[in-house]
Amino acid sequence: MKIDAKIPSGSIAEKWSKHKFNLKLVNPANKRKYDIIVVGTGLAGASAAASLGELGYNVKAFCYQDSPRRAHSIAAQGGINAAKNYMNDGDSVYRLFYDTVKGGDYRAREANVYRLAEVSNNIIDQCVAQGVPFAREYGGLLSNRSFGGAQVSRTFYARGQTGQQLLLGAYSALSRMIAAGKVKMYPRTEMLDVVLVDGKARGIITRNMVTGAIESHSAHAVVLATGGYGNVFFLSTNAMGCNASAAWRAHRKGALFSNPCFTQIHPTCIPVHGDQQSKLTLMSESLRNDGRVWVPRTTELAEKVRKGVLKANDLPEEDRDYYLERIYPSFGNLVPRDVASRNAKYVCDEGRGVGETGLAVYLDFRDAIKRDGVNTIKAKYGNLFQMYEKITDDDPYKVPMMIYPAVHYTMGGLWVDYNLMTTIPGLYAAGECNFSDHGANRLGASALMQGLADGYFVIPYTIGDYLAGIGQAKVDTSHNAFKEAEAEVKKRIDTLLNVKGTKTVDQYHKELGKLMWDYCGMARNAEGLKFAKAEIQKLRQEYWQNVKLLGTNEEMNMTLEKALRVADFMELGELMVDDALMREESCGGHFREEHQTEEGEAKRDDENFAFVAAWEYKGENKPAELHKEELVFENVKLTQRSYK
Amino acid sequence: MEKGRTYTLKIWRQNNSSSKGAFKTYTIENISPGSSFLEMLDILNNELEAKGEDPVHFDHDCREGICGMCSLFVNGRPHGPEEEITACQLHMRSFKDGETIVIEPWRAKAFPVIKDLVVDRSAFDRIIQAGGFISVNTGPLPDANEIPIPKQNADLAMDAAACIGCGACVAACKNASAMLFVSAKVSQLALLPQGNAERKRRALAMVDQMDQEGFGACSNTGACAAECPKGIDLTNIARLNREYLTASFAGAE
Ligand SMILES: Cc1cc2nc3c(=O)[nH]c(=O)nc-3n(C[C@H](O)[C@H](O)[C@H](O)COP(=O)(O)OP(=O)(O)OC[C@H]3O[C@@H](n4cnc5c(N)ncnc54)[C@H](O)[C@@H]3O)c2cc1C
Ligand code: SF4
Ligand code: FES
C-alpha cells in the first residue's frame, strides 16, 4: 500500500484556499441524491452532520448515548483556541500554527496544522452566532485567557464548561437539521463494523442497544467521529463508554492506524483513591495559571506528610520544592502537559510524592489568594474548587489541592490525508479519532478547535470532491457485503456470549489497563514494552476462553457492549506497544527512557523518526506492517523544545 | 483509611418496557466512603455477574456531572440527598454505615422505563428539535465581536445554558412538568441578541412540543429547581411564561 497525504502545492498560507477552489463540487440539486453516514455526535460528528445536512445531503447520524448531546466533548472544561488576536498581544494565524507544530514536538503535518489555525477564527464566529455564551468582558466583548503553555491569550471559554457549550451549540444545529428531515438520528446505536463494496466504504453495521437488533445502513460515504481511545488504560478522564471499536474495526478493514503510542497524560487530575475507582477526573489546566506546583523538599519530609505527622500548610517556604518553577524558570508552572506530567512522576518516583499513596503533588493557591484575594480566585475557579471538594472532601481555599497525571487524550488515530479521508476510499475520520493535527503532544484548548474545524469547515468541502467522482448509484443493504458483515458481527457476539467463563469483562479491562499504564504510560523502555506485548497477547487469548457474560444479545445488555469494546482495546493495546517499541526516540508524550538528554528531557531523532507511523492490519495474529509518511518541514524550524 | 461500610440496597428491577417491575433487595459490604455512588453500583454488578445474576442496568457516561446521562432517584430524591450534584458525583460518605438505600428510575409518563433504572428521555431531544436553536448555517459569519453583549446578559444566558438535560426536574415534579428544562433553553436564547429573530416562534413551538410529549402542567411548587443539579433558577420559568404570553398575543411571526 502506498500512502499519499495529498498535500496541495503552494505556500503554506494559500494551500487551503487553492485546494478548496480545486475541489470538485456536487451540484446543489444533486446533493439530496447522496447519503452520508456520520458516526459520533461529539464536536466533530455533530458539526459535520449538521453542516452536511444544511448543504442538502441526506445524513444518518449515530451515537451510543441516549442523546447526541451527551458525547464526551461535553466534558471539556478549559477552552478553545483561535487566532483572533482580540487581546492585541501579537497573536496571528501563523503564530497559532507555529505553536501547535512546536507543541506537538514536530510530529504533525504542517499543512493540516496551518489550515486548523486558519479556520480557528471562523469557529468562534460560528459558535457566537449559534448563541454559545462565551465569557465576556464588561464592555461586552469576548474574553480570552492564556492556557496550557501559550504565551498569548487566545483561549475562548464558557466558565469551566466550554466543551458543554460548544457541543450544545453543535447539537442545536444538528437538532435543527433533524427537525428539517435532513438528518436522521440513531441514538443508543453502536457501530460494530464498516462495510466495503468494491474497495469503497459503503455503509456500517450497527447494534441497537435497546433491542439488540443488528442492522445494516448504506451510504455513499462514511464519516467516523468516534472520539479517542484513552480507555485502553481502564482509568482515564474519558467517559465510561468511550471506545476504539469504530476506528479499530475500520483499521481491520484496511484503514491505516497512525501513531497509536502518542497518548497524552494530563498533569492535573485528581489522584487515584483506591482500587474501587472507575474513572479519573480532570481538574482544568487553567488552574496552573495561578496555582503553584510543589512537593516537599526531601523524602523524609514527604514521608511525614504522607503519614499525617506534618500538614502541607506546616511546611515553610524553604521546605517546599516548586520544581517546575525551579527547572523551567521561563515557563514555570505553564510548561506543556507532557513536561509537567513527567516531572510529577519523577518527584513521586524519588519518594517525594504526597497523599495516601504517595502518587500526588500539590497545586497550591495560597499565594494567588494572598495576591488577588479570595473573591478573584473564586470568580475564576469557583466551580472547579467546588468540584474538587465534592470528590475529595478537601477545601482547596484552605489546603493545597493534590493532583497527579492521568491518561487524557490520544493524539494517534486513523491515518487521514489532507482531505481527512482514511486509506479506505469514502471513509473519513474527524476529531480525536484521526491522528492529524497534534503530533506527539496536544496543546491545551486545541482539541475542541480541531473537532469543530474538521466538522464545520473541512469535511463539508472535501467530501463533495469524493462524491462528485463516484456517481449517485446506491448500494442496497441486501448486497452480499452487508450480509457477510452482519453475519460476522453476529458470530462475534455469539462467541463472546458462549464463552461462559469465570472472569468478568471489567477484570480483564483492569488488567489490560494496568499493563498499559505501567509499561506504555508516562515512560517506556524496550524491555518493559516487550514484556507488556507478551502479557497482552496472553490476556487476549485468555479473554476469548474465559470471559463471563450474562444475558442475551436480544435485550439491553451493557456487559455485552463492554465486552465487545474491551476485545478491541486488547488488539489496539498491542499495536500501541508495537508502535512505542518501534519509535526509538522520545517526542512529546512518547518518552523512551533510552532516549533522553542529560537533563532528562525528551530527545528526538529527527534524522530517523520525523515520520508519521501508519500501521496496516495484516490479519489475525499477524504483525502489522509499518508504512511511513515522511514529514517535511518547510516553515517551522525543528529545534529541541526548550521551556527553560 | 476508614474501614468499609455495609449497605442494604432496594433497587427497582424491570426487564424491559413491557414487563412489570419490582424492588429487589441486596446487601453490599466493604464499601469505602470515598467511593462514588456509581462505583458502589459497579461493585454490586461485579458481584452479581460473578454469581450469574443479571447486573443492574443504569445510565451513566462522563461520571463527572456534565453529560446528564445518570438518572437515579435515590431515597426519594432525584440524584440523591446532596444539593446541586448529579448521582455520579454522589459519594458514599453521604450515607451512614448500615443505611438502607432505595434506588429507582425517573418516574414520568414522558420518560418510559427501558430496563431497570434506564429510562427513555428522547422527548427532551424532540423539544429542542422543535425550536431550541438559532437558525444559522455553517459558513462565513460576521466577526464574533461585532455584537457586544452586556456581561450581565451573557452571564445570565450562561447560567441557563448550564442545563445538562438530565430530567431531574421532571422526576422531582409531582406533575412531571418539563418547564424548568424548557425555560432554561428559551431563556438562554432570549437573553442573547442572536436569539431575537426567532424568539416568539421558539417559545410557542417548544411549549407545544412539551405538551405533546405528555409532560404535566407547572403548578409553581419549585420542586424542580430545588433538585436541579445545575442550579437552574425558577426565574427562568417566569421568563418563559413572559416569552410565551407575548408570543401568544402577537401570534407567531
Ligand atoms: C475531561 C476532558 C476535558 C477536556 N478539556 C479540553 C479542553 O478544555 N480543550 C480542548 O480543546 N480539549 C479538551 N479535551 C479534549 C476534547 O474534549 C476531545 O478531544 C474532543 O471533544 C473529542 O471530540 P470528538 O467529537 O472527536 O469525540 P467525542 O466527543 O468523544 O464524541 C464521540 C462520539 O462518537 C460516538 N461513538 C463512539 N463510538 C461509537 C460507536 N462504536 N458507535 C456509535 N457511536 C460511537 C459517541 O457516542 C460520541 O457521540 C478534554 C477532554 C476530556 C476528556
Ligand atoms: S433544568 Fe436542571 S434538572 Fe432539569 S434537565 Fe436541566 S439540569 Fe436537569
Ligand atoms: S454520568 Fe454524566 S452527569 Fe452523571
mmCIF file of C-alpha atoms in Angstrom, chain A residues 248 251 257-258 260-261 516 533 536 569-581 615-616 623-625:
data_model
loop_
_atom_site.group_PDB
_atom_site.id
_atom_site.type_symbol
_atom_site.label_atom_id
_atom_site.label_comp_id
_atom_site.label_asym_id
_atom_site.label_seq_id
_atom_site.Cartn_x
_atom_site.Cartn_y
_atom_site.Cartn_z
ATOM 1 C CA TRP A 248 -10.428 -0.339 15.200
ATOM 2 C CA HIS A 251 -8.463 -0.496 10.766
ATOM 3 C CA PHE A 257 -3.785 3.452 12.090
ATOM 4 C CA SER A 258 -1.267 6.164 12.903
ATOM 5 C CA PRO A 260 -1.064 4.761 18.289
ATOM 6 C CA CYS A 261 1.543 5.216 21.020
ATOM 7 C CA MET A 516 -0.618 -0.256 29.545
ATOM 8 C CA LYS A 533 3.339 -7.216 24.492
ATOM 9 C CA ILE A 536 -1.325 -8.588 26.397
ATOM 10 C CA PHE A 569 -8.963 -2.440 23.251
ATOM 11 C CA MET A 570 -6.789 -5.505 23.656
ATOM 12 C CA GLU A 571 -5.866 -5.585 19.986
ATOM 13 C CA LEU A 572 -5.271 -1.849 19.886
ATOM 14 C CA GLY A 573 -3.230 -2.016 23.106
ATOM 15 C CA GLU A 574 -0.858 -4.401 21.421
ATOM 16 C CA LEU A 575 -0.438 -2.095 18.439
ATOM 17 C CA MET A 576 0.271 0.809 20.804
ATOM 18 C CA VAL A 577 3.054 -1.216 22.354
ATOM 19 C CA ASP A 578 4.452 -2.135 18.918
ATOM 20 C CA ASP A 579 4.441 1.490 17.913
ATOM 21 C CA ALA A 580 6.159 2.603 21.123
ATOM 22 C CA LEU A 581 8.783 -0.074 20.646
ATOM 23 C CA TRP A 615 0.205 0.667 10.533
ATOM 24 C CA GLU A 616 -1.538 -1.722 8.205
ATOM 25 C CA PRO A 623 2.281 -8.462 12.849
ATOM 26 C CA ALA A 624 1.008 -5.178 11.453
ATOM 27 C CA GLU A 625 3.045 -3.638 8.655
#
